[in-house]
Short mmCIF file of C-alpha atoms in Angstrom, two decimals:
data_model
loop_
_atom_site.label_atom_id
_atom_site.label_comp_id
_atom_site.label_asym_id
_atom_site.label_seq_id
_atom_site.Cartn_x
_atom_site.Cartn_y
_atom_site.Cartn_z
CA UNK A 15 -21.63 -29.62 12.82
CA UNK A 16 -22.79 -31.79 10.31
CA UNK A 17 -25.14 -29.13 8.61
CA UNK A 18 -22.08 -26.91 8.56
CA UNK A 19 -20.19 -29.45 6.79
CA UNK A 20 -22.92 -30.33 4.42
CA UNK A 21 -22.78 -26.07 3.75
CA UNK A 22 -19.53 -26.38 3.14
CA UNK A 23 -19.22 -28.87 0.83
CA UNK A 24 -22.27 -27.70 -1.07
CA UNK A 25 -20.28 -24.09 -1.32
CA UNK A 26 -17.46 -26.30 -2.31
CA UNK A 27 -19.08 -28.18 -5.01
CA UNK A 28 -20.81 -24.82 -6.20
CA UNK A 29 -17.67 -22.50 -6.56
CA UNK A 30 -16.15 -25.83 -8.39
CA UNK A 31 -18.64 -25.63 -10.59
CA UNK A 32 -18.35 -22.06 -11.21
CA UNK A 33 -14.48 -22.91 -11.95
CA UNK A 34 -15.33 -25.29 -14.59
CA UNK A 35 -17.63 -23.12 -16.25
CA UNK A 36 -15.69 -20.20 -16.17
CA UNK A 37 -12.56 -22.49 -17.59
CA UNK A 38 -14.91 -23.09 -20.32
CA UNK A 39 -15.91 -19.51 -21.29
CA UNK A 40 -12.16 -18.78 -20.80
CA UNK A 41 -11.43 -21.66 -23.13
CA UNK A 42 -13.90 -20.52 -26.35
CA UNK A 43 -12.06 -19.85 -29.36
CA UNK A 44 -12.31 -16.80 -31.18
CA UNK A 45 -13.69 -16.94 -34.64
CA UNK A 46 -12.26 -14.80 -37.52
CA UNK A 47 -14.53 -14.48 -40.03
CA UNK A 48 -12.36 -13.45 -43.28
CA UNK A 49 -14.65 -13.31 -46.93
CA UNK A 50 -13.14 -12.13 -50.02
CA UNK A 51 -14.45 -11.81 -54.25
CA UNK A 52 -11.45 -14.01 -55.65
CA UNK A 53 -11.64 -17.51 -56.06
CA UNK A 54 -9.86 -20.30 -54.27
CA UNK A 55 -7.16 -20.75 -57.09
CA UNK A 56 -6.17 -17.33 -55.95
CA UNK A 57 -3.02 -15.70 -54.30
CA UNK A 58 -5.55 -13.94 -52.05
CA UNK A 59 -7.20 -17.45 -51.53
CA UNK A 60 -3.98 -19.42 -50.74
CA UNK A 61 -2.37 -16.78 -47.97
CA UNK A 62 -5.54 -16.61 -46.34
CA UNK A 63 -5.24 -20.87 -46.02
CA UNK A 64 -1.72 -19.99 -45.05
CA UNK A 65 -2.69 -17.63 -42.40
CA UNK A 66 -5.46 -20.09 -41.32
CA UNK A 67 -2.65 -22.58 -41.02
CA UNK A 68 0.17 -20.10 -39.00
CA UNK A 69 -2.46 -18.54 -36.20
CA UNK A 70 -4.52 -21.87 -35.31
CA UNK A 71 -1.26 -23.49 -35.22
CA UNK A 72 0.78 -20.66 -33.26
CA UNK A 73 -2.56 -19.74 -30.88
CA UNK A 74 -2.91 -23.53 -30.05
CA UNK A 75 -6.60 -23.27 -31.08
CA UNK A 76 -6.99 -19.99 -29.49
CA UNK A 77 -8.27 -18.37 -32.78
CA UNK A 78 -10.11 -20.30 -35.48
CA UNK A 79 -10.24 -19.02 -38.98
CA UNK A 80 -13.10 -19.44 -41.68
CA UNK A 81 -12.90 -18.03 -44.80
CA UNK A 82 -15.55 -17.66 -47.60
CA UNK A 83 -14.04 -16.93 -50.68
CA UNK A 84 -15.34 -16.15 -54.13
CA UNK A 85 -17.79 -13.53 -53.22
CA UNK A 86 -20.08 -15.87 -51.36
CA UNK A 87 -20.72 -13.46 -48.46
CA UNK A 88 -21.55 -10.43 -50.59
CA UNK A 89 -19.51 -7.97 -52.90
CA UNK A 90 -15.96 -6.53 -52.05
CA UNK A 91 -18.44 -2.86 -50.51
CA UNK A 92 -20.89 -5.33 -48.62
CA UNK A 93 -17.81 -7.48 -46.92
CA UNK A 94 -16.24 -4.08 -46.04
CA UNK A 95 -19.29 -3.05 -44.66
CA UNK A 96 -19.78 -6.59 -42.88
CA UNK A 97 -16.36 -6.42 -41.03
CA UNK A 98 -17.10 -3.01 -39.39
CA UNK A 99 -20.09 -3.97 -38.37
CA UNK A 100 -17.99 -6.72 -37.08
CA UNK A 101 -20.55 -9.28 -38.92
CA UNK A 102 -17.51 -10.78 -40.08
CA UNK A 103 -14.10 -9.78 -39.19
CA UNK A 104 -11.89 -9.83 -42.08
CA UNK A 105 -11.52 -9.39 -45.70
CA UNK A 106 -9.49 -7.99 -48.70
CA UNK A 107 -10.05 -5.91 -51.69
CA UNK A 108 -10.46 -2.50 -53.28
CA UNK A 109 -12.59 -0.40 -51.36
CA UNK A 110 -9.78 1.13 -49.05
CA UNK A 111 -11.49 4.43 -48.98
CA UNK A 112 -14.37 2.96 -46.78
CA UNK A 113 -11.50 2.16 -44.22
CA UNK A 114 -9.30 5.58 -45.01
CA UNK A 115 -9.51 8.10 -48.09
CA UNK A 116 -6.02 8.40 -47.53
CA UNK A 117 -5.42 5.41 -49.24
CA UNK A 118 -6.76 6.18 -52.73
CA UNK A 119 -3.22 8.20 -52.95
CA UNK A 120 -1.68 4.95 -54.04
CA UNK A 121 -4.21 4.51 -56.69
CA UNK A 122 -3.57 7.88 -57.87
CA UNK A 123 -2.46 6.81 -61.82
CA UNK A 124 1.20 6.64 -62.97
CA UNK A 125 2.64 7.53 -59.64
CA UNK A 126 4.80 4.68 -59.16
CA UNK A 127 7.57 3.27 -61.70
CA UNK A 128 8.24 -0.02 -60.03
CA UNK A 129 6.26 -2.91 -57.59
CA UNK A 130 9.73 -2.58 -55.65
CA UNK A 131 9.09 1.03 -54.78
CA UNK A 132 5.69 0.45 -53.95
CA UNK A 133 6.40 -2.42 -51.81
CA UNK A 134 9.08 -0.13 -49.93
CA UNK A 135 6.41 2.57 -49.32
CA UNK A 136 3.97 0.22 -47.46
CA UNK A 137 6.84 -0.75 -45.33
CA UNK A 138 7.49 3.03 -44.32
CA UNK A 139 5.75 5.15 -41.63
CA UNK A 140 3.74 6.76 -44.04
CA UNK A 141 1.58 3.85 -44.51
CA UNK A 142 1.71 3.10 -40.66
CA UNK A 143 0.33 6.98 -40.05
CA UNK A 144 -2.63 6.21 -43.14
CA UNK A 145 -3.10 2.14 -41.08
CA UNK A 146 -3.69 3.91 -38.50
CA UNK A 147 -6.00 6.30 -39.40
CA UNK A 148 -8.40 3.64 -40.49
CA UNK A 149 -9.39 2.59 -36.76
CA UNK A 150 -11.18 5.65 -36.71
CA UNK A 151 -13.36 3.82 -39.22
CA UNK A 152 -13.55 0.56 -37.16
CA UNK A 153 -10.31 -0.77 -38.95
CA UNK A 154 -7.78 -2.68 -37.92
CA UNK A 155 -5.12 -3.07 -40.19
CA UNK A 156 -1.80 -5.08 -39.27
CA UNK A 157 -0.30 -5.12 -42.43
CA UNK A 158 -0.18 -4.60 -46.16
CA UNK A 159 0.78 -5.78 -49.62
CA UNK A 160 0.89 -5.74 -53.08
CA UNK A 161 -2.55 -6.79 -55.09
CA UNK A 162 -1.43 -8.52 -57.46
CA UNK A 163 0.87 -5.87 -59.63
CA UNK A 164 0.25 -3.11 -61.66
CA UNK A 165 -3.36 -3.30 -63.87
CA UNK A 166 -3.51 -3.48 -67.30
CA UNK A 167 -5.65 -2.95 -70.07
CA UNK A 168 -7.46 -5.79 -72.45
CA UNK A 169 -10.10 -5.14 -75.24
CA UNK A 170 -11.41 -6.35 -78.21
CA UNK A 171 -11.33 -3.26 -80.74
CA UNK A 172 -7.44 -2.67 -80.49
CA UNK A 173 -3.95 -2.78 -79.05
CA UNK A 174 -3.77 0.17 -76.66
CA UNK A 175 -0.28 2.18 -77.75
CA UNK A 176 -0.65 6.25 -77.64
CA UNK A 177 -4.05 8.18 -75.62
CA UNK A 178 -5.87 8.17 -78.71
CA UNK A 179 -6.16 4.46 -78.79
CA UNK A 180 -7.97 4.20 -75.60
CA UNK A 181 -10.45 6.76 -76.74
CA UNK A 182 -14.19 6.05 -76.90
CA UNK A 183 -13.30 1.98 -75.72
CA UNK A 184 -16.39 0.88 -73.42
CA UNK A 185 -14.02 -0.81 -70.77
CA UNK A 186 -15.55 -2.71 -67.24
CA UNK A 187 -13.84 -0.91 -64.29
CA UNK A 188 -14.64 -1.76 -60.26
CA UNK A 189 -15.93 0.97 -58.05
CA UNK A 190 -12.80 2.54 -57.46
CA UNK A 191 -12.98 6.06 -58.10
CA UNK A 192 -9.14 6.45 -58.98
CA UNK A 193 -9.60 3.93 -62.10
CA UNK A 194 -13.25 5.56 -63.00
CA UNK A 195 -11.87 8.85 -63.10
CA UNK A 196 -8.12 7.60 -65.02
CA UNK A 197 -10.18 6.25 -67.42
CA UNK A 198 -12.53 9.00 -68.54
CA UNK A 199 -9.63 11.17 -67.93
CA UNK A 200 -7.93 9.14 -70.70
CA UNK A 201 -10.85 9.62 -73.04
CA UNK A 202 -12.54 5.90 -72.84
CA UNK A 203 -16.39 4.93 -70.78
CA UNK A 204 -16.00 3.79 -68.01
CA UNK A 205 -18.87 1.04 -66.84
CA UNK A 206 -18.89 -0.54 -63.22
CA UNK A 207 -19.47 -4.02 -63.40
CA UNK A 208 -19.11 -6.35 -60.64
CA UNK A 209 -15.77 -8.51 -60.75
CA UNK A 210 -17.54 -11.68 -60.83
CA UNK A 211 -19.82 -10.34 -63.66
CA UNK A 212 -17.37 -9.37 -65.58
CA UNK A 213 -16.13 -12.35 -67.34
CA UNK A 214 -19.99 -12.61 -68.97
CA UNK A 215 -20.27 -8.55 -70.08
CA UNK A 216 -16.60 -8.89 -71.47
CA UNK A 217 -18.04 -12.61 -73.92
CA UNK A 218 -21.58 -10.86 -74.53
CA UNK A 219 -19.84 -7.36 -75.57
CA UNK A 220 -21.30 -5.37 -73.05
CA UNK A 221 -17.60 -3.68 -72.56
CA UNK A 222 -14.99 -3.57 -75.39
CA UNK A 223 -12.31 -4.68 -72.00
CA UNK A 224 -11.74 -4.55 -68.59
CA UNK A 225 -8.46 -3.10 -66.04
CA UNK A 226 -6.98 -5.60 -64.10
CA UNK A 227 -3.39 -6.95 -63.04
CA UNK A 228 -2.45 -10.12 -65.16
CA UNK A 229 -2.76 -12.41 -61.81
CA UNK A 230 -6.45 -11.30 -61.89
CA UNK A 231 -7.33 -11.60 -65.52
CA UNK A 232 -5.79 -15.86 -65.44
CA UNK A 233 -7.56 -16.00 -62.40
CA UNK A 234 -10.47 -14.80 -63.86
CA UNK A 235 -9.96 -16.16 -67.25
CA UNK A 236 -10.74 -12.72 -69.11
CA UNK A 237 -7.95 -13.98 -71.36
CA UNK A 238 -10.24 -16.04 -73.22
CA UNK A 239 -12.69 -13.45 -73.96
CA UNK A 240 -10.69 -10.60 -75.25
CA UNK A 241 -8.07 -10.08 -78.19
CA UNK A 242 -5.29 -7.83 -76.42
CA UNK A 243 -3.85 -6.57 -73.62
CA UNK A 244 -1.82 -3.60 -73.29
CA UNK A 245 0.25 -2.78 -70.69
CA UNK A 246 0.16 0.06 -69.49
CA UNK A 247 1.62 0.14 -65.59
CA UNK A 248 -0.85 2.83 -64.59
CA UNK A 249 -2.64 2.18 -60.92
CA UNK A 250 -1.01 -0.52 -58.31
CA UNK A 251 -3.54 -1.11 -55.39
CA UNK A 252 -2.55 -2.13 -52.24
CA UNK A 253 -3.61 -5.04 -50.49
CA UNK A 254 -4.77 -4.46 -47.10
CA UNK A 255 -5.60 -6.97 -44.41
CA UNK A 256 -8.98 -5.34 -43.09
CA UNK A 257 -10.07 -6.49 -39.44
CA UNK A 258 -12.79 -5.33 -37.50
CA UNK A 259 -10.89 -3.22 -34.98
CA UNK A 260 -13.47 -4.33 -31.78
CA UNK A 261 -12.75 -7.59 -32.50
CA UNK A 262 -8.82 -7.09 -32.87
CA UNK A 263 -9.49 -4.90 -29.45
CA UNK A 264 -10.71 -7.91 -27.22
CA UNK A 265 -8.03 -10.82 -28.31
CA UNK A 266 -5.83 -11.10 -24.92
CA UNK A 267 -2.22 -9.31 -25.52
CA UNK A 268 -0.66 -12.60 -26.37
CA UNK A 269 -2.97 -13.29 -29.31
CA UNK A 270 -2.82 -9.84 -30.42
CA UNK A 271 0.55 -10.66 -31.42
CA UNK A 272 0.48 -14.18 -32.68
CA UNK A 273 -2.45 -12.22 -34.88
CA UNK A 274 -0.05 -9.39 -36.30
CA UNK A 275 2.86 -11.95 -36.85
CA UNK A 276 0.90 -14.83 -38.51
CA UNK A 277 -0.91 -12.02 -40.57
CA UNK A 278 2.47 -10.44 -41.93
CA UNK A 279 4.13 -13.72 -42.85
CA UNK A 280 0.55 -14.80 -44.69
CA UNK A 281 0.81 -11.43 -46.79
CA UNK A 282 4.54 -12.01 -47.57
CA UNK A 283 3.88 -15.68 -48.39
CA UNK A 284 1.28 -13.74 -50.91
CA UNK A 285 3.37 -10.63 -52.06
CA UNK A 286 6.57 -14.05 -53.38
CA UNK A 287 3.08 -16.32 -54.85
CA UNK A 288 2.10 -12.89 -57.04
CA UNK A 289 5.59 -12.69 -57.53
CA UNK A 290 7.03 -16.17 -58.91
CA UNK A 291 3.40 -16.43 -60.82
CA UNK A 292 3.20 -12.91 -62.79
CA UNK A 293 5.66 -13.91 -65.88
CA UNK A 294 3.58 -17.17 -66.17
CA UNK A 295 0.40 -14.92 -65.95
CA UNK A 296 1.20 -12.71 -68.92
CA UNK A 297 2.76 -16.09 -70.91
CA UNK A 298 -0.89 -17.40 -70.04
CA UNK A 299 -2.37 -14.42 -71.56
CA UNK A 300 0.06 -14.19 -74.39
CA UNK A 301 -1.40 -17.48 -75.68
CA UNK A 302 -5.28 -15.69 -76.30
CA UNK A 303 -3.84 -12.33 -76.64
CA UNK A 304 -1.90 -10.10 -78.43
CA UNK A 305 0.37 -8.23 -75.58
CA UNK A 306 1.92 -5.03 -76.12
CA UNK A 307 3.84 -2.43 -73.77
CA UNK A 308 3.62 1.35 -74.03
CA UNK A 309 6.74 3.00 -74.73
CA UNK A 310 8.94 5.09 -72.14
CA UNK A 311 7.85 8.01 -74.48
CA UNK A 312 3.91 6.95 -74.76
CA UNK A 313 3.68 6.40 -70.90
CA UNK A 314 5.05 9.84 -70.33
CA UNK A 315 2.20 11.60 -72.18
CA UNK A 316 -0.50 8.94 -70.45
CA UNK A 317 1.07 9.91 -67.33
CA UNK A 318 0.72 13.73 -67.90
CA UNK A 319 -3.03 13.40 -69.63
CA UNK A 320 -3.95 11.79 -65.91
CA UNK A 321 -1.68 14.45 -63.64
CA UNK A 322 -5.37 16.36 -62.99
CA UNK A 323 -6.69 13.26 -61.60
CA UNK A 324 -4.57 13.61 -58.33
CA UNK A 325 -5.45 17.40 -57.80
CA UNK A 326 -9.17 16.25 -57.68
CA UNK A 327 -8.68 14.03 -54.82
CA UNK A 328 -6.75 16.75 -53.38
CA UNK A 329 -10.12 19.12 -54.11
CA UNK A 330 -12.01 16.51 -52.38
CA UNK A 331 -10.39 15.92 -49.33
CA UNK A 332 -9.45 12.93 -49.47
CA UNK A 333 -5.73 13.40 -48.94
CA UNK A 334 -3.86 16.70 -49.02
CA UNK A 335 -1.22 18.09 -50.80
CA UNK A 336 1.02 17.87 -48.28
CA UNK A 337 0.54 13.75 -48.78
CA UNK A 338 1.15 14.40 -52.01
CA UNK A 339 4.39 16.50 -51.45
CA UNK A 340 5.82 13.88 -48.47
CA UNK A 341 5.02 10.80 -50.54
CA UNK A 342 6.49 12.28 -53.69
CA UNK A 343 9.56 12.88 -51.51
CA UNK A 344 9.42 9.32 -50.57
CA UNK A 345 9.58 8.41 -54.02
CA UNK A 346 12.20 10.64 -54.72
CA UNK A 347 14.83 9.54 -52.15
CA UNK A 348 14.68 5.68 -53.48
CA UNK A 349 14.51 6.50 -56.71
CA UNK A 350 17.88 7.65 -56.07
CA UNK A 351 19.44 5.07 -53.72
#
């Protein structure tokens, strides 16, 4: 009887001790990895640290977020490439074809007249159906914004008014195909230059200028290298909440949702920061630069020099015409609420 008892409480003891241990695996956080090229002064910067703040809070410690900003971890193309390897699990920036070629539609140049359409298409099921896509690429995406406005143009030789201006000008774009191919469509060189290079080939006049919304040329301080910026309204990019989708996949139901919730409010706490900051960005840049804005007239005949950029993507695949056509409808239909 006794050696039973001593069994017992041994099996007791053991199956405790299994309890406590399997309380503690139960009980590990999960790390979100999130690494992006801007710098901490940044609206990208300051809704990650808001999102950091909402899903630790709302998960109870469930999910921990670090984020590496500034390019630390690698170039916009390398963190891509991190996150679906699932080397880190989050980041933000321009190479949305890696997670769906569909995406480069938004990019395609003068297709959008407003930031308050664009904002309205990313909140319609035709970005949901191109979201969705990218999981096929290891993407999980719960939501999207605006990146900072439409880009501009700055230089050194000239204000930028009619096409012919922007011929021949040496200008710094990222490795976007959309802008690569606006610009040479537009006449000007093209030159891929990393974003955090940029600010030393821009002083050392290896570019005439550079592309960029005003929120990215303060943050940057391009300003203070170059003479004027035009603007020009001619590509809006999205911004896109890339997470590794395996990751995403093994969060428990519960956090999947405090996840998609905390990361929505963190991109609209971004989309009003761009917002209240962009007519203190271009009165930043209007004290280094001479501004100008193309006329209604001028961006008509920019828009129709560029219309053979979209039927290239179309060419190559990476969205069809139908996209084209229901998007374009889209458009249409609030344009005319």
């Amino acid at each position: 009887m006794k050696r039973l008892l001593a069994i017992l409480c041994a099996v007791c003891m053991l199956v405790g001790l299994m309890g406590l241990w399997g309380a503690a695996v139960a009980e590990e956080p999960y790390v979100f990895k999130f690494a992006h090229s801007m710098s901490e002064q940044s609206a990208r910067h300051q809704s990650m640290l808001k999102f950091k703040e909402l899903v630790e809070a709302k998960s109870n410690g469930r999910i921990l977020v670090e984020i590496h900003p500034s390019g630390v971890l690698g170039s916009e193309a390398e963190t891509m490439d991190m996150v679906a390897m699932n080397v880190i699990q989050g980041t933000a920036g321009s190479q949305f074809a890696k997670a769906n070629p569909k995406y480069l539609i938004y990019q395609m140049p003068f297709m959008f007249e407003s930031t308050d359409e664009f904002q309205a298409v990313l909140n319609s099921d035709f970005e949901k159906q191109i979201a969705d896509g990218a999981i096929a690429n290891g993407f999980y995406i719960p939501t999207t914004g605006v990146a900072g406005g439409f880009r501009e143009i700055t230089n050194n030789a000239r204000p930028i008014e009619t096409v012919d201006d922007i011929a021949g000008l040496k200008l710094r774009v990222p490795g976007l195909t959309p802008v690569v191919r606006t610009i040479e469509a537009l006449g000007a060189n093209p030159t891929e230059i990393s974003y955090n290079e940029t600010y030393m080939a821009l002083s050392t006049g290896v570019v005439d200028g550079q592309e960029n919304p005003p929120s990215n040329i303060v943050d940057m301080k391009f300003y203070e290298v170059q003479k004027y910026m035009s603007i020009v309204d001619y590509i809006i990019c999205p911004e896109c909440f890339f997470t590794n989708y395996e990751w995403y996949s093994s969060l428990p139901d519960d956090l999947k949702t405090v996840f998609d919730e905390c990361a929505k409010e963190a991109m609209q706490f971004r989309t009003d920061t761009w917002l209240a900051s962009e007519n203190a960005c271009i009165d930043k840049i209007k004290e280094n630069c001479t501004v100008n804005t193309l006329t209604p007239e001028n961006r008509t005949a920019f828009r129709e020099k560029c219309l053979p950029v979209w039927q290239q993507f179309v060419q190559d695949g990476s969205f069809t015409q139908e996209d084209l056509d229901t998007l374009g409808a889209l458009l249409t239909t609030l344009r005319t609420k």
